[in-house]
Amino acid sequence: MTGRALVLGGGGLSGIGWTAGILYGLAEAGVGLWDADTVIGTSAGAVVGAQLTSGLLTPEGLYERQLAAPHGEIPGHLSPAGTFRHARAALSARTPEDFGRTMGHIALAADTPDEATRRAVIEGRLVSHDWPGRPLLVTAVRATTGEFRVFDRDSGVGLVDAVAASCAVPGVWPPVTIGDGRWIDGGVRSPANAQLAEGYDRVVVVAPVATGGGALASARSQAERLSASGARVALVTPDRTTRKAMGHNSLDPSYRAPAARAGREQAAAHAAEVARVWGRLSKGRRR
């Protein structure tokens, strides 16, 4: 397989904002990624990927949405105890499936908003509820088995449900019922799932969370593996200034706009590298 793959990783609401800012900042610098042959989205990246491939938003439009008041969002928070359970499970799991099952158990036992309420939030984030005409891959994990699943337009699953599943942070949001299964955040497998870009010769990975740990492969290690296989790869992760702007709670809607602004500013530092990987520049500023 050849072509261009754009990988968008997870990172909560601040991750959505930052990713949108990066994409707009790159477009301003003449590096438009809207023409990706395939977009791979995990959690926050699934939201941005669905927006990007909808055909209804320009890079600027996607960015401007992050600056608007976050009406309809429900603030989320993972307690210190919950964070510790996640970290302990990642370090002790022998395989990604082991970790997925542990996270699924946590998700199924947690006291969270109901599915319908959470689904309405995801509906409000998306400008289109239909799968796009070009390839969009959305990742999720089955709560009971740790099975990794990739949803697309041929999977028989609606876009809203697929994105809601990919964004179902264990212990914070409810698992999403699809068919006879309950599904949780695709980031439980990997923060970026850049392994799905294997076979593409040009890959850009935009990862709000670059690190992994234990059974979770990091975006950085996955990018290095893609490079070792012969692909041209650019990895974009938050710099120090951006990490500060993204705050300590990625699920707090108030951090979305500052993260978007920080991403837009940071993009200039990556434009040349991304252009070399992507293989062509937009003509002037892309709007």
Tab-separated table of C-alpha atoms in Angstrom:
chain	number	residue	atom	x	y	z
A	1	MET	CA	0.000	0.000	0.000
A	2	THR	CA	1.246	3.488	-0.785
A	3	GLY	CA	-0.136	6.921	-0.123
A	4	ARG	CA	-0.479	9.387	2.720
A	5	ALA	CA	-1.868	8.521	6.145
A	6	LEU	CA	-2.699	11.068	8.819
A	7	VAL	CA	-2.739	9.623	12.347
A	8	LEU	CA	-4.552	11.627	15.038
A	9	GLY	CA	-4.045	10.453	18.613
A	10	GLY	CA	-6.025	10.715	21.824
A	11	GLY	CA	-5.789	13.393	24.491
A	12	GLY	CA	-9.166	14.575	25.755
A	13	LEU	CA	-10.734	17.933	25.028
A	14	SER	CA	-7.443	19.755	25.257
A	15	GLY	CA	-6.096	17.203	22.785
A	16	ILE	CA	-8.926	18.025	20.380
A	17	GLY	CA	-8.124	21.719	20.671
A	18	TRP	CA	-4.376	21.273	20.244
A	19	THR	CA	-4.752	18.955	17.254
A	20	ALA	CA	-7.080	21.410	15.527
A	21	GLY	CA	-4.595	24.189	16.231
A	22	ILE	CA	-1.706	22.174	14.800
A	23	LEU	CA	-3.641	21.370	11.630
A	24	TYR	CA	-4.643	24.999	11.127
A	25	GLY	CA	-1.163	26.298	11.867
A	26	LEU	CA	0.328	23.868	9.364
A	27	ALA	CA	-2.241	24.934	6.774
A	28	GLU	CA	-1.334	28.594	7.375
A	29	ALA	CA	2.295	27.647	6.717
A	30	GLY	CA	1.273	26.082	3.409
A	31	VAL	CA	1.232	22.466	4.581
A	32	GLY	CA	-2.325	21.196	4.206
A	33	LEU	CA	-3.048	17.688	5.477
A	34	TRP	CA	-6.690	17.703	4.371
A	35	ASP	CA	-5.784	15.588	1.350
A	36	ALA	CA	-4.734	12.502	3.352
A	37	ASP	CA	-5.628	9.243	1.663
A	38	THR	CA	-6.591	7.752	5.029
A	39	VAL	CA	-7.227	9.350	8.408
A	40	ILE	CA	-6.763	7.230	11.536
A	41	GLY	CA	-8.427	8.608	14.665
A	42	THR	CA	-8.211	7.510	18.279
A	43	SER	CA	-10.346	9.132	20.990
A	44	ALA	CA	-9.781	12.897	20.585
A	45	GLY	CA	-8.307	12.094	17.181
A	46	ALA	CA	-11.520	10.322	16.186
A	47	VAL	CA	-13.445	13.547	16.800
A	48	VAL	CA	-10.996	15.645	14.795
A	49	GLY	CA	-10.755	12.982	12.085
A	50	ALA	CA	-14.529	12.923	11.653
A	51	GLN	CA	-14.566	16.716	11.374
A	52	LEU	CA	-11.661	16.813	8.948
A	53	THR	CA	-13.065	14.188	6.581
A	54	SER	CA	-16.635	15.538	6.674
A	55	GLY	CA	-15.908	17.994	3.872
A	56	LEU	CA	-17.840	20.635	5.797
A	57	LEU	CA	-14.985	22.402	7.583
A	58	THR	CA	-11.855	24.185	6.445
A	59	PRO	CA	-8.766	24.109	8.669
A	60	GLU	CA	-9.694	27.569	9.894
A	61	GLY	CA	-13.277	26.516	10.554
A	62	LEU	CA	-12.164	23.532	12.601
A	63	TYR	CA	-9.829	25.771	14.584
A	64	GLU	CA	-12.467	28.428	15.205
A	65	ARG	CA	-14.815	25.803	16.652
A	66	GLN	CA	-12.285	25.178	19.406
A	67	LEU	CA	-12.317	28.821	20.445
A	68	ALA	CA	-16.090	28.966	20.881
A	69	ALA	CA	-17.678	28.492	24.300
A	70	PRO	CA	-17.898	24.725	24.936
A	71	HIS	CA	-21.689	24.519	25.128
A	72	GLY	CA	-23.026	21.013	25.625
A	73	GLU	CA	-19.786	19.579	27.008
A	74	ILE	CA	-19.692	17.750	30.354
A	75	PRO	CA	-16.499	18.308	32.337
A	76	GLY	CA	-14.762	15.057	33.176
A	77	HIS	CA	-12.142	14.200	35.738
A	78	LEU	CA	-10.047	11.149	36.464
A	79	SER	CA	-9.274	11.062	40.177
A	80	PRO	CA	-5.726	10.502	41.468
A	81	ALA	CA	-6.832	7.026	42.528
A	82	GLY	CA	-8.179	6.379	39.038
A	83	THR	CA	-4.975	7.624	37.455
A	84	PHE	CA	-3.006	5.288	39.714
A	85	ARG	CA	-5.189	2.314	38.743
A	86	HIS	CA	-4.678	3.081	35.057
A	87	ALA	CA	-0.903	3.364	35.452
A	88	ARG	CA	-0.625	0.235	37.589
A	89	ALA	CA	-2.695	-1.768	35.110
A	90	ALA	CA	-0.557	-0.586	32.174
A	91	LEU	CA	2.677	-1.543	33.887
A	92	SER	CA	1.458	-4.923	35.111
A	93	ALA	CA	-0.362	-6.077	31.968
A	94	ARG	CA	1.508	-8.625	29.869
A	95	THR	CA	-0.340	-7.821	26.651
A	96	PRO	CA	-2.520	-5.000	25.302
A	97	GLU	CA	-5.512	-7.343	25.630
A	98	ASP	CA	-4.758	-7.867	29.334
A	99	PHE	CA	-4.696	-4.122	29.827
A	100	GLY	CA	-7.890	-3.701	27.804
A	101	ARG	CA	-9.751	-6.222	29.951
A	102	THR	CA	-8.609	-4.501	33.142
A	103	MET	CA	-9.662	-1.109	31.821
A	104	GLY	CA	-12.936	-2.617	30.666
A	105	HIS	CA	-13.620	-3.949	34.151
A	106	ILE	CA	-12.974	-0.480	35.576
A	107	ALA	CA	-15.228	1.103	32.946
A	108	LEU	CA	-18.111	-1.313	33.476
A	109	ALA	CA	-18.032	-0.857	37.254
A	110	ALA	CA	-17.724	2.944	37.272
A	111	ASP	CA	-20.464	5.405	38.175
A	112	THR	CA	-20.695	7.579	35.059
A	113	PRO	CA	-23.248	9.642	33.127
A	114	ASP	CA	-25.653	7.442	31.171
A	115	GLU	CA	-24.930	6.449	27.588
A	116	ALA	CA	-27.652	8.620	26.061
A	117	THR	CA	-26.353	11.759	27.785
A	118	ARG	CA	-22.812	11.081	26.689
A	119	ARG	CA	-23.881	10.233	23.132
A	120	ALA	CA	-25.612	13.588	22.869
A	121	VAL	CA	-22.298	15.275	23.697
A	122	ILE	CA	-20.556	13.448	20.860
A	123	GLU	CA	-23.394	14.291	18.475
A	124	GLY	CA	-22.908	17.942	19.325
A	125	ARG	CA	-19.200	17.798	18.525
A	126	LEU	CA	-19.650	16.424	15.010
A	127	VAL	CA	-20.778	18.546	12.071
A	128	SER	CA	-21.856	15.388	10.236
A	129	HIS	CA	-23.229	12.139	11.653
A	130	ASP	CA	-22.551	10.189	8.471
A	131	TRP	CA	-19.368	8.377	7.538
A	132	PRO	CA	-17.314	10.330	5.010
A	133	GLY	CA	-16.772	9.121	1.487
A	134	ARG	CA	-13.025	8.692	1.985
A	135	PRO	CA	-11.321	6.354	4.459
A	136	LEU	CA	-11.650	7.215	8.139
A	137	LEU	CA	-10.606	4.598	10.692
A	138	VAL	CA	-11.869	4.927	14.278
A	139	THR	CA	-10.420	2.752	17.040
A	140	ALA	CA	-12.031	1.186	20.121
A	141	VAL	CA	-11.524	-1.702	22.559
A	142	ARG	CA	-14.103	-4.257	23.697
A	143	ALA	CA	-14.549	-3.878	27.426
A	144	THR	CA	-15.044	-7.556	28.250
A	145	THR	CA	-12.213	-9.056	26.209
A	146	GLY	CA	-9.706	-6.300	25.448
A	147	GLU	CA	-10.239	-6.943	21.727
A	148	PHE	CA	-9.033	-4.120	19.489
A	149	ARG	CA	-11.481	-2.981	16.828
A	150	VAL	CA	-11.297	-0.562	13.943
A	151	PHE	CA	-14.594	0.927	12.783
A	152	ASP	CA	-15.075	2.383	9.322
A	153	ARG	CA	-17.918	3.101	6.906
A	154	ASP	CA	-18.150	-0.612	6.037
A	155	SER	CA	-18.325	-1.855	9.634
A	156	GLY	CA	-22.086	-1.486	9.975
A	157	VAL	CA	-21.663	0.868	12.943
A	158	GLY	CA	-22.838	4.469	12.909
A	159	LEU	CA	-20.232	7.224	12.996
A	160	VAL	CA	-21.544	8.769	16.216
A	161	ASP	CA	-21.443	5.431	18.028
A	162	ALA	CA	-17.958	4.661	16.716
A	163	VAL	CA	-16.587	8.031	17.838
A	164	ALA	CA	-18.388	7.790	21.196
A	165	ALA	CA	-16.809	4.377	21.773
A	166	SER	CA	-13.373	5.656	20.844
A	167	CYS	CA	-13.790	8.507	23.359
A	168	ALA	CA	-15.152	6.381	26.247
A	169	VAL	CA	-12.403	6.974	28.830
A	170	PRO	CA	-12.610	4.130	31.396
A	171	GLY	CA	-13.798	5.299	34.768
A	172	VAL	CA	-15.039	8.642	33.415
A	173	TRP	CA	-17.457	7.950	30.550
A	174	PRO	CA	-19.754	4.959	30.037
A	175	PRO	CA	-18.805	2.122	27.693
A	176	VAL	CA	-20.745	2.356	24.445
A	177	THR	CA	-23.140	-0.414	23.465
A	178	ILE	CA	-22.630	-1.562	19.884
A	179	GLY	CA	-24.378	-4.774	18.910
A	180	ASP	CA	-23.852	-7.269	21.711
A	181	GLY	CA	-20.666	-5.599	22.976
A	182	ARG	CA	-19.606	-2.723	25.196
A	183	TRP	CA	-16.754	-0.631	23.849
A	184	ILE	CA	-14.238	1.743	25.403
A	185	ASP	CA	-11.565	4.257	24.435
A	186	GLY	CA	-9.270	3.275	21.560
A	187	GLY	CA	-6.429	4.865	23.509
A	188	VAL	CA	-6.549	1.835	25.790
A	189	ARG	CA	-4.704	-0.002	23.011
A	190	SER	CA	-2.302	2.831	22.221
A	191	PRO	CA	-2.442	6.627	22.563
A	192	ALA	CA	-2.128	6.937	18.773
A	193	ASN	CA	-2.504	3.484	17.149
A	194	ALA	CA	-0.079	4.549	14.460
A	195	GLN	CA	0.505	0.868	13.666
A	196	LEU	CA	-2.592	1.135	11.479
A	197	ALA	CA	-0.544	3.279	9.069
A	198	GLU	CA	1.749	0.374	8.191
A	199	GLY	CA	2.051	0.118	4.421
A	200	TYR	CA	1.700	3.831	3.737
A	201	ASP	CA	4.845	5.504	2.468
A	202	ARG	CA	4.140	8.950	3.950
A	203	VAL	CA	2.750	9.278	7.459
A	204	VAL	CA	2.157	12.247	9.740
A	205	VAL	CA	1.349	11.436	13.361
A	206	VAL	CA	-0.202	14.214	15.460
A	207	ALA	CA	-0.185	12.869	19.008
A	208	PRO	CA	-1.331	14.894	22.042
A	209	VAL	CA	0.083	12.025	24.153
A	210	ALA	CA	3.483	10.848	22.937
A	211	THR	CA	4.325	8.413	25.728
A	212	GLY	CA	3.142	4.886	26.428
A	213	GLY	CA	4.165	2.512	29.161
A	214	GLY	CA	4.007	-1.177	29.880
A	215	ALA	CA	1.643	-2.804	27.409
A	216	LEU	CA	0.827	0.514	25.704
A	217	ALA	CA	3.005	1.289	22.699
A	218	SER	CA	3.900	4.967	22.562
A	219	ALA	CA	3.305	7.167	19.538
A	220	ARG	CA	7.047	7.716	19.375
A	221	SER	CA	7.917	4.001	19.286
A	222	GLN	CA	5.254	3.371	16.662
A	223	ALA	CA	6.567	6.235	14.519
A	224	GLU	CA	10.074	4.816	14.788
A	225	ARG	CA	8.823	1.405	13.689
A	226	LEU	CA	7.079	2.917	10.662
A	227	SER	CA	10.287	4.725	9.756
A	228	ALA	CA	12.277	1.511	10.111
A	229	SER	CA	9.910	-0.159	7.637
A	230	GLY	CA	10.751	2.459	5.029
A	231	ALA	CA	8.018	5.071	5.455
A	232	ARG	CA	8.647	8.785	5.671
A	233	VAL	CA	7.237	9.780	9.048
A	234	ALA	CA	6.766	13.052	10.908
A	235	LEU	CA	5.714	12.960	14.556
A	236	VAL	CA	4.214	16.083	16.114
A	237	THR	CA	3.758	16.152	19.900
A	238	PRO	CA	3.125	18.977	22.377
A	239	ASP	CA	6.104	21.105	23.332
A	240	ARG	CA	6.647	22.488	26.824
A	241	THR	CA	4.610	25.651	26.237
A	242	THR	CA	1.754	23.647	24.803
A	243	ARG	CA	1.739	21.168	27.689
A	244	LYS	CA	1.280	24.074	30.067
A	245	ALA	CA	-1.587	25.468	27.985
A	246	MET	CA	-3.267	22.037	27.880
A	247	GLY	CA	-3.513	22.022	31.680
A	248	HIS	CA	-3.542	19.188	34.163
A	249	ASN	CA	-6.969	17.834	33.243
A	250	SER	CA	-7.401	17.078	29.558
A	251	LEU	CA	-11.136	16.468	30.091
A	252	ASP	CA	-11.812	20.024	31.291
A	253	PRO	CA	-13.512	21.986	28.472
A	254	SER	CA	-11.920	25.250	29.623
A	255	TYR	CA	-8.518	24.081	28.333
A	256	ARG	CA	-9.691	23.446	24.793
A	257	ALA	CA	-9.276	27.012	23.495
A	258	PRO	CA	-5.848	27.675	25.113
A	259	ALA	CA	-4.631	24.347	23.735
A	260	ALA	CA	-5.863	25.256	20.253
A	261	ARG	CA	-4.015	28.578	20.332
A	262	ALA	CA	-0.865	26.863	21.546
A	263	GLY	CA	-1.109	24.275	18.782
A	264	ARG	CA	-1.466	26.959	16.143
A	265	GLU	CA	1.658	28.691	17.428
A	266	GLN	CA	3.629	25.460	17.710
A	267	ALA	CA	2.837	24.342	14.156
A	268	ALA	CA	5.379	26.666	12.573
A	269	ALA	CA	8.217	24.711	14.174
A	270	HIS	CA	7.075	21.521	12.416
A	271	ALA	CA	6.011	22.866	9.027
A	272	ALA	CA	9.248	22.152	7.159
A	273	GLU	CA	9.539	18.584	8.458
A	274	VAL	CA	5.889	17.793	7.751
A	275	ALA	CA	6.188	19.271	4.252
A	276	ARG	CA	9.196	17.039	3.503
A	277	VAL	CA	7.242	13.976	4.589
A	278	TRP	CA	3.949	14.876	2.952
A	279	GLY	CA	5.631	15.611	-0.341
A	280	ARG	CA	3.868	18.748	-1.446
A	281	LEU	CA	2.868	22.177	-0.249
A	282	SER	CA	-0.450	23.930	-0.510
A	283	LYS	CA	-0.498	26.989	-2.748
A	284	GLY	CA	-0.285	29.844	-0.340
A	285	ARG	CA	-2.317	29.942	2.816
A	286	ARG	CA	-4.986	27.261	2.882
A	287	ARG	CA	-8.406	28.380	4.066
